[in-house]
Amino acid sequence: QVQLVESGGGLVQAGGSLRLSCVASGRTFSSPAMGWFRQAPGKERELLAVINLRSGTTFYAEFVSGRFAIYRDNAKNTVHLQLVNLEPEGTAMYYCADGLGTATIGGYDNWGQGTQVTVSS
C-alpha cells in the first residue's frame, strides 16, 4: 500500500484558514479516490470531502457548506484540503485515506496518521 502522510494542521483562531496536505509516499496514488475525514474527541470519524483522482470530480458532506475545498496535484502525489472560516467545533484530528471513493468511511482502507487542527474561540 501507498503510505499517506498528512501535514498542515495547527492552532488557528475561529474564522481562520488552513491548508492540509496528504502526500503519497513512495509511488503514485493507486486507488481511484482520496477522502478527507476528521474525528473530534469522543465523536465518530466523519467524512468531509472526496476527490476522484482521475477525473477530479469532488463530493462534499452537506455540513461543509462550501467552507472546505479538496483538490489534487497529481504531479506531486498530493491531495489538499483547504479549510476556511474555521469554527471551534472543527477542532479534531484530520485524516486522509484512499479507496473506492464512496460516501461512507467503509470504502477507504488505507489511512494516514492524521494531523491535528485546533480552533480557538
mmCIF file of C-alpha atoms in Angstrom:
data_model
loop_
_atom_site.group_PDB
_atom_site.id
_atom_site.type_symbol
_atom_site.label_atom_id
_atom_site.label_comp_id
_atom_site.label_asym_id
_atom_site.label_seq_id
_atom_site.Cartn_x
_atom_site.Cartn_y
_atom_site.Cartn_z
ATOM 1 C CA GLN A 1 0.000 0.000 0.000
ATOM 2 C CA VAL A 2 0.986 3.591 -0.543
ATOM 3 C CA GLN A 3 1.909 5.360 2.683
ATOM 4 C CA LEU A 4 -0.101 8.519 3.244
ATOM 5 C CA VAL A 5 1.329 11.404 5.259
ATOM 6 C CA GLU A 6 -0.775 14.368 6.356
ATOM 7 C CA SER A 7 0.534 17.803 7.263
ATOM 8 C CA GLY A 8 -0.630 21.379 7.640
ATOM 9 C CA GLY A 9 -2.579 21.189 10.871
ATOM 10 C CA GLY A 10 -2.081 23.577 13.744
ATOM 11 C CA LEU A 11 -3.690 26.125 16.024
ATOM 12 C CA VAL A 12 -5.863 28.757 14.393
ATOM 13 C CA GLN A 13 -8.381 31.300 15.625
ATOM 14 C CA ALA A 14 -12.047 30.999 14.762
ATOM 15 C CA GLY A 15 -12.632 32.367 11.289
ATOM 16 C CA GLY A 16 -9.143 31.450 10.205
ATOM 17 C CA SER A 17 -7.922 29.179 7.435
ATOM 18 C CA LEU A 18 -5.599 26.229 6.984
ATOM 19 C CA ARG A 19 -4.454 24.116 4.079
ATOM 20 C CA LEU A 20 -3.967 20.449 4.817
ATOM 21 C CA SER A 21 -1.858 18.229 2.588
ATOM 22 C CA CYS A 22 -1.806 14.480 2.050
ATOM 23 C CA VAL A 23 1.252 13.105 0.287
ATOM 24 C CA ALA A 24 1.531 9.594 -1.098
ATOM 25 C CA SER A 25 4.978 8.390 -0.168
ATOM 26 C CA GLY A 26 6.915 6.106 -2.417
ATOM 27 C CA ARG A 27 4.796 5.990 -5.526
ATOM 28 C CA THR A 28 1.741 7.425 -7.178
ATOM 29 C CA PHE A 29 -1.762 7.001 -5.889
ATOM 30 C CA SER A 30 -3.030 3.531 -6.659
ATOM 31 C CA SER A 31 -6.654 3.892 -5.626
ATOM 32 C CA PRO A 32 -9.304 5.748 -7.609
ATOM 33 C CA ALA A 33 -10.187 8.274 -4.941
ATOM 34 C CA MET A 34 -8.962 10.147 -1.874
ATOM 35 C CA GLY A 35 -11.035 11.334 1.021
ATOM 36 C CA TRP A 36 -10.520 13.702 3.938
ATOM 37 C CA PHE A 37 -12.082 12.918 7.294
ATOM 38 C CA ARG A 38 -11.996 14.244 10.835
ATOM 39 C CA GLN A 39 -12.541 12.845 14.285
ATOM 40 C CA ALA A 40 -13.165 15.013 17.309
ATOM 41 C CA PRO A 41 -12.600 13.703 20.844
ATOM 42 C CA GLY A 42 -15.443 11.430 21.893
ATOM 43 C CA LYS A 43 -17.063 11.511 18.463
ATOM 44 C CA GLU A 44 -17.134 9.225 15.460
ATOM 45 C CA ARG A 45 -14.927 9.796 12.447
ATOM 46 C CA GLU A 46 -16.813 11.679 9.729
ATOM 47 C CA LEU A 47 -16.260 12.176 6.037
ATOM 48 C CA LEU A 48 -15.622 15.724 4.837
ATOM 49 C CA ALA A 49 -14.746 15.548 1.141
ATOM 50 C CA VAL A 50 -13.784 13.116 -1.606
ATOM 51 C CA ILE A 51 -11.978 13.575 -4.899
ATOM 52 C CA ASN A 52 -11.715 11.203 -7.849
ATOM 53 C CA LEU A 53 -8.009 11.152 -8.593
ATOM 54 C CA ARG A 54 -8.529 10.578 -12.311
ATOM 55 C CA SER A 55 -11.404 12.868 -13.201
ATOM 56 C CA GLY A 56 -11.102 15.434 -10.416
ATOM 57 C CA THR A 57 -14.773 15.088 -9.547
ATOM 58 C CA THR A 58 -15.465 16.112 -5.962
ATOM 59 C CA PHE A 59 -18.042 15.343 -3.292
ATOM 60 C CA TYR A 60 -18.619 17.193 -0.029
ATOM 61 C CA ALA A 61 -20.519 16.371 3.108
ATOM 62 C CA GLU A 62 -23.550 18.597 3.365
ATOM 63 C CA PHE A 63 -22.468 20.242 6.612
ATOM 64 C CA VAL A 64 -19.250 21.507 4.977
ATOM 65 C CA SER A 65 -21.408 24.217 3.385
ATOM 66 C CA GLY A 66 -18.819 25.437 0.919
ATOM 67 C CA ARG A 67 -16.177 26.161 3.549
ATOM 68 C CA PHE A 68 -13.784 23.390 2.510
ATOM 69 C CA ALA A 69 -12.218 22.631 -0.863
ATOM 70 C CA ILE A 70 -10.461 19.418 -1.913
ATOM 71 C CA TYR A 71 -8.109 19.413 -4.875
ATOM 72 C CA ARG A 72 -5.264 17.325 -6.231
ATOM 73 C CA ASP A 73 -1.773 17.799 -7.568
ATOM 74 C CA ASN A 74 -1.086 14.538 -9.344
ATOM 75 C CA ALA A 75 2.443 15.550 -10.318
ATOM 76 C CA LYS A 76 3.304 15.799 -6.607
ATOM 77 C CA ASN A 77 1.165 12.848 -5.482
ATOM 78 C CA THR A 78 -0.625 15.246 -3.166
ATOM 79 C CA VAL A 79 -4.230 15.972 -2.268
ATOM 80 C CA HIS A 80 -5.031 19.172 -0.377
ATOM 81 C CA LEU A 81 -7.955 20.212 1.766
ATOM 82 C CA GLN A 82 -8.399 23.960 2.077
ATOM 83 C CA LEU A 83 -10.280 24.927 5.236
ATOM 84 C CA VAL A 84 -11.746 28.415 5.542
ATOM 85 C CA ASN A 85 -13.867 30.146 8.160
ATOM 86 C CA LEU A 86 -12.990 27.526 10.743
ATOM 87 C CA GLU A 87 -15.145 27.173 13.837
ATOM 88 C CA PRO A 88 -14.174 25.834 17.288
ATOM 89 C CA GLU A 89 -16.331 22.780 16.509
ATOM 90 C CA GLY A 90 -13.784 21.996 13.797
ATOM 91 C CA THR A 91 -11.180 21.047 16.391
ATOM 92 C CA ALA A 92 -10.295 17.463 15.542
ATOM 93 C CA MET A 93 -7.727 15.120 14.097
ATOM 94 C CA TYR A 94 -7.929 15.296 10.324
ATOM 95 C CA TYR A 95 -7.123 12.216 8.245
ATOM 96 C CA CYS A 96 -6.747 11.370 4.590
ATOM 97 C CA ALA A 97 -7.444 7.935 3.185
ATOM 98 C CA ASP A 98 -7.576 6.391 -0.253
ATOM 99 C CA GLY A 99 -10.123 3.959 -1.528
ATOM 100 C CA LEU A 100 -13.085 3.488 -3.799
ATOM 101 C CA GLY A 101 -14.475 6.998 -3.489
ATOM 102 C CA THR A 102 -17.688 6.121 -1.699
ATOM 103 C CA ALA A 103 -19.557 8.480 0.595
ATOM 104 C CA THR A 104 -19.051 6.130 3.525
ATOM 105 C CA ILE A 105 -15.969 5.554 5.637
ATOM 106 C CA GLY A 106 -16.092 1.835 4.902
ATOM 107 C CA GLY A 107 -14.944 2.486 1.354
ATOM 108 C CA TYR A 108 -11.459 3.575 2.498
ATOM 109 C CA ASP A 109 -8.862 1.148 3.756
ATOM 110 C CA ASN A 110 -5.532 2.961 3.669
ATOM 111 C CA TRP A 111 -5.230 5.755 6.239
ATOM 112 C CA GLY A 112 -2.648 8.301 7.200
ATOM 113 C CA GLN A 113 -1.719 9.072 10.807
ATOM 114 C CA GLY A 114 -3.611 12.340 10.904
ATOM 115 C CA THR A 115 -2.848 15.997 11.530
ATOM 116 C CA GLN A 116 -4.327 17.920 14.465
ATOM 117 C CA VAL A 117 -6.385 21.041 13.879
ATOM 118 C CA THR A 118 -7.281 23.159 16.892
ATOM 119 C CA VAL A 119 -9.586 26.142 16.503
ATOM 120 C CA SER A 120 -9.664 28.636 19.353
ATOM 121 C CA SER A 121 -12.660 30.848 20.061
#
